[in-house]
Amino acid sequence: MTTAHELRELHAKGLREHLAPALRALGLTGWRRTFSLPDETHWLLLGLVERPTADRVPFTFDLSVVRRTDWTVADLPGHRPDPRTRYGFETWRARIGEVLPVGEDVWWEVLPGPRWQLPLDDAVAAVRHYGLPELRRRAEADRAPTGETYLLPTELETVNAALEAASVARVRRAELADKALLLTGAWTRGDGVARTVLAGVARGFLSAGDERFRTVRCLDTLGRELWTFPAED
């Protein structure tokens, strides 16, 4: 039987020998439990959050975007912000589970056995495919001169209610780019019901005559294009 001490030792080994090197291989710099992506105008931050108990050490990540100018003006101690600390002047912050398809808190745990590295691999994949792209998107949105890179959550309430009523995954992100409205969600190309319902959603958006976009493009959570719905002349 594995003791609590052995579990903590395995957890520490996984972070030291597997997780941290894998995060650095993705372009993150840092040590121990705080990392950042290179960016000239913003701190793009990833922080390891642990919730130890007597015999378990589950972990997850906090994501945070802070303007470098705001950090300098704040004149707080430390070389860079700690993504696990709430300062009040962040451009954006979230737990990584909020940007994953599940849209809720996700925790990983290193457990003994021949497959002990799998949770670490899964955590790195979540950072690679969801955490880092979202950090970059949030920084770009903050740099956008118009400030209109994303639709507000209130603009998606009715749409998401209709999707949920049809048992279709909610819109996770609604981004404006190059005269197109990009809707991202946990959909697949072969899901005919999702395509039909989203076509109706697109008609609703386009019929409003919003000059910011002329097409609605639907993407899956990895950013792959699924369907495009042009405005009807």
Coordinates of C-alpha atoms in Angstrom, one line a residue:
M1 CA 0.0 0.0 0.0
T2 CA 1.3 3.4 -1.0
T3 CA 1.9 5.8 1.9
A4 CA 0.9 9.5 1.9
H5 CA 4.6 10.4 2.0
E6 CA 5.2 8.2 -1.1
L7 CA 2.3 9.9 -2.9
R8 CA 3.7 13.3 -2.2
E9 CA 7.1 12.2 -3.4
L10 CA 5.6 10.9 -6.6
H11 CA 3.7 14.1 -7.2
A12 CA 6.9 16.2 -6.6
K13 CA 8.8 13.9 -9.0
G14 CA 6.2 14.3 -11.7
L15 CA 6.2 18.0 -11.5
R16 CA 10.0 18.3 -11.4
E17 CA 10.9 15.7 -14.0
H18 CA 7.9 15.7 -16.3
L19 CA 5.5 18.6 -16.1
A20 CA 7.9 21.5 -15.8
P21 CA 10.2 20.4 -18.7
A22 CA 7.1 19.7 -20.9
L23 CA 5.8 23.3 -20.1
R24 CA 9.1 24.8 -21.0
A25 CA 9.1 22.8 -24.2
L26 CA 5.9 24.6 -25.1
G27 CA 7.7 28.0 -24.9
L28 CA 6.9 28.8 -21.3
T29 CA 9.6 30.2 -19.0
G30 CA 9.7 29.8 -15.3
W31 CA 10.4 27.5 -12.4
R32 CA 8.6 25.6 -9.7
R33 CA 5.0 26.7 -10.0
T34 CA 4.7 29.9 -12.0
F35 CA 5.4 30.2 -15.8
S36 CA 5.0 32.8 -18.5
L37 CA 4.9 33.1 -22.2
P38 CA 7.1 35.7 -23.9
D39 CA 5.2 38.8 -24.9
E40 CA 6.3 42.4 -25.3
T41 CA 3.2 44.1 -23.8
H42 CA 1.6 41.6 -21.4
W43 CA 2.5 39.1 -18.9
L44 CA 0.9 35.8 -20.1
L45 CA 0.9 33.7 -17.0
L46 CA 0.3 30.1 -16.0
G47 CA 0.3 29.1 -12.3
L48 CA 0.2 25.6 -10.8
V49 CA -2.4 25.4 -8.1
E50 CA -2.3 22.5 -5.7
R51 CA -4.9 21.3 -3.1
P52 CA -3.1 18.9 -0.9
T53 CA -4.9 16.7 1.6
A54 CA -3.6 14.1 4.0
D55 CA -3.1 11.5 1.2
R56 CA -3.7 13.3 -2.1
V57 CA -2.3 16.2 -4.1
P58 CA -4.7 17.2 -6.9
F59 CA -3.5 20.1 -9.1
T60 CA -4.8 22.5 -11.8
F61 CA -3.7 25.8 -13.4
D62 CA -4.6 29.4 -13.0
L63 CA -4.3 31.6 -16.2
S64 CA -3.8 35.3 -16.0
V65 CA -3.1 38.2 -18.4
V66 CA -1.6 41.4 -16.9
R67 CA -0.4 44.5 -18.8
R68 CA 3.3 45.1 -18.2
T69 CA 2.6 48.8 -17.7
D70 CA 0.0 48.0 -15.0
W71 CA 2.5 45.8 -13.2
T72 CA 5.2 48.4 -13.4
V73 CA 2.9 51.1 -12.1
A74 CA 1.7 48.8 -9.2
D75 CA 5.3 48.6 -8.1
L76 CA 4.6 45.3 -6.3
P77 CA 7.4 43.0 -5.1
G78 CA 8.6 40.3 -7.4
H79 CA 10.0 40.0 -10.9
R80 CA 6.6 39.2 -12.4
P81 CA 3.0 38.7 -11.3
D82 CA 2.0 35.5 -9.7
P83 CA -1.0 34.1 -11.7
R84 CA -2.3 32.5 -8.5
T85 CA -2.7 35.9 -6.9
R86 CA -5.7 38.1 -7.6
Y87 CA -4.4 41.7 -7.9
G88 CA -7.5 43.4 -9.2
F89 CA -5.9 45.0 -12.3
E90 CA -5.6 41.8 -14.4
T91 CA -6.8 42.1 -18.0
W92 CA -8.2 38.5 -17.7
R93 CA -7.9 35.6 -15.4
A94 CA -9.5 32.1 -15.2
R95 CA -9.0 28.5 -14.1
I96 CA -8.0 26.4 -17.0
G97 CA -11.1 24.3 -16.7
E98 CA -13.1 27.4 -17.8
V99 CA -11.5 27.3 -21.3
L100 CA -11.7 23.6 -21.7
P101 CA -14.7 22.1 -23.5
V102 CA -16.2 21.0 -20.1
G103 CA -16.3 24.6 -19.0
E104 CA -15.8 23.8 -15.3
D105 CA -13.1 23.1 -12.8
V106 CA -10.7 20.3 -13.8
W107 CA -8.1 18.7 -11.5
W108 CA -5.4 16.2 -12.2
E109 CA -3.7 13.8 -9.8
V110 CA -0.5 11.7 -10.0
L111 CA -1.2 8.2 -8.7
P112 CA 1.2 5.2 -8.4
G113 CA 1.2 2.6 -11.1
P114 CA 2.6 2.0 -14.6
R115 CA 0.5 4.8 -16.1
W116 CA 1.3 7.4 -13.5
Q117 CA 2.5 9.9 -16.1
L118 CA -0.9 10.0 -18.0
P119 CA -2.5 12.8 -15.8
L120 CA 0.6 14.9 -16.4
D121 CA 0.5 14.3 -20.2
D122 CA -3.2 15.2 -20.1
A123 CA -2.5 18.4 -18.2
V124 CA 0.2 19.4 -20.6
A125 CA -2.2 18.8 -23.5
A126 CA -4.8 21.0 -21.9
V127 CA -2.2 23.8 -21.6
R128 CA -1.0 23.3 -25.2
H129 CA -4.4 23.2 -26.9
Y130 CA -6.5 25.5 -24.7
G131 CA -4.6 27.4 -22.1
L132 CA -1.8 29.0 -24.2
P133 CA -4.1 29.9 -27.2
E134 CA -6.5 31.6 -24.9
L135 CA -3.7 33.6 -23.2
R136 CA -2.5 34.8 -26.6
R137 CA -6.1 35.6 -27.7
R138 CA -6.8 37.6 -24.6
A139 CA -3.6 39.6 -25.0
E140 CA -4.4 40.3 -28.7
A141 CA -8.0 41.3 -27.7
D142 CA -6.6 43.8 -25.2
R143 CA -4.2 45.2 -27.8
A144 CA -7.1 45.6 -30.4
P145 CA -7.7 49.3 -31.0
T146 CA -11.4 49.0 -31.2
G147 CA -11.8 46.8 -28.2
E148 CA -14.4 44.7 -30.1
T149 CA -12.6 41.4 -30.5
Y150 CA -15.1 39.3 -28.6
L151 CA -18.9 39.5 -28.2
L152 CA -20.0 40.1 -24.6
P153 CA -21.4 37.1 -22.6
T154 CA -24.8 38.9 -22.5
E155 CA -24.9 38.8 -26.3
L156 CA -24.7 35.0 -26.2
E157 CA -27.2 34.3 -23.5
T158 CA -30.2 33.8 -25.8
V159 CA -28.1 31.8 -28.3
N160 CA -26.7 29.4 -25.7
A161 CA -30.2 28.9 -24.2
A162 CA -31.4 27.8 -27.7
L163 CA -28.4 25.5 -28.2
E164 CA -28.9 23.9 -24.8
A165 CA -32.6 23.4 -25.5
A166 CA -31.6 21.5 -28.7
S167 CA -29.0 19.5 -26.8
V168 CA -26.2 21.2 -28.7
A169 CA -23.0 22.3 -27.0
R170 CA -22.9 26.0 -26.0
V171 CA -20.8 28.7 -27.8
R172 CA -17.5 28.8 -25.9
R173 CA -16.2 31.9 -27.6
A174 CA -17.5 34.4 -30.1
E175 CA -14.6 36.3 -31.8
L176 CA -14.7 39.1 -34.4
A177 CA -12.0 38.9 -37.1
D178 CA -11.7 40.0 -40.7
K179 CA -15.5 40.8 -41.1
A180 CA -16.4 37.3 -39.7
L181 CA -17.9 36.2 -36.5
L182 CA -16.1 33.1 -35.3
L183 CA -18.1 30.8 -33.0
T184 CA -16.1 28.2 -31.2
G185 CA -17.7 25.2 -29.4
A186 CA -17.4 21.5 -28.7
W187 CA -18.9 20.5 -32.0
T188 CA -17.9 18.0 -34.7
R189 CA -18.2 18.1 -38.5
G190 CA -20.4 15.0 -38.5
D191 CA -22.9 16.3 -36.1
G192 CA -25.8 17.2 -38.4
V193 CA -28.0 18.5 -35.6
A194 CA -25.4 20.9 -34.4
R195 CA -24.9 22.2 -38.0
T196 CA -28.6 22.7 -38.5
V197 CA -29.1 24.6 -35.2
L198 CA -25.9 26.7 -35.7
A199 CA -27.1 27.6 -39.2
G200 CA -30.2 29.0 -37.5
V201 CA -28.0 30.8 -35.0
A202 CA -25.9 32.3 -37.9
R203 CA -29.1 33.5 -39.7
G204 CA -30.1 35.3 -36.5
F205 CA -26.8 37.0 -36.1
L206 CA -26.6 38.0 -39.8
S207 CA -30.1 39.2 -40.0
A208 CA -29.4 41.8 -37.4
G209 CA -27.3 43.7 -40.0
D210 CA -24.3 44.1 -37.7
E211 CA -21.6 45.8 -39.8
R212 CA -18.8 44.2 -37.9
F213 CA -19.2 40.9 -39.8
R214 CA -20.6 39.5 -43.0
T215 CA -20.1 35.7 -42.4
V216 CA -20.4 33.4 -39.4
R217 CA -17.8 30.7 -39.1
C218 CA -18.1 27.8 -36.7
L219 CA -14.9 26.2 -35.3
D220 CA -14.3 23.3 -33.0
T221 CA -12.4 23.7 -29.8
L222 CA -9.1 23.1 -31.5
G223 CA -9.7 25.9 -33.9
R224 CA -10.5 23.7 -36.9
E225 CA -13.1 25.2 -39.3
L226 CA -16.4 23.3 -39.5
W227 CA -19.0 25.4 -41.3
T228 CA -19.3 28.9 -42.8
F229 CA -22.6 30.7 -43.2
P230 CA -22.6 33.8 -45.4
A231 CA -25.0 36.7 -45.2
E232 CA -28.0 36.4 -47.6
D233 CA -28.2 39.2 -50.1

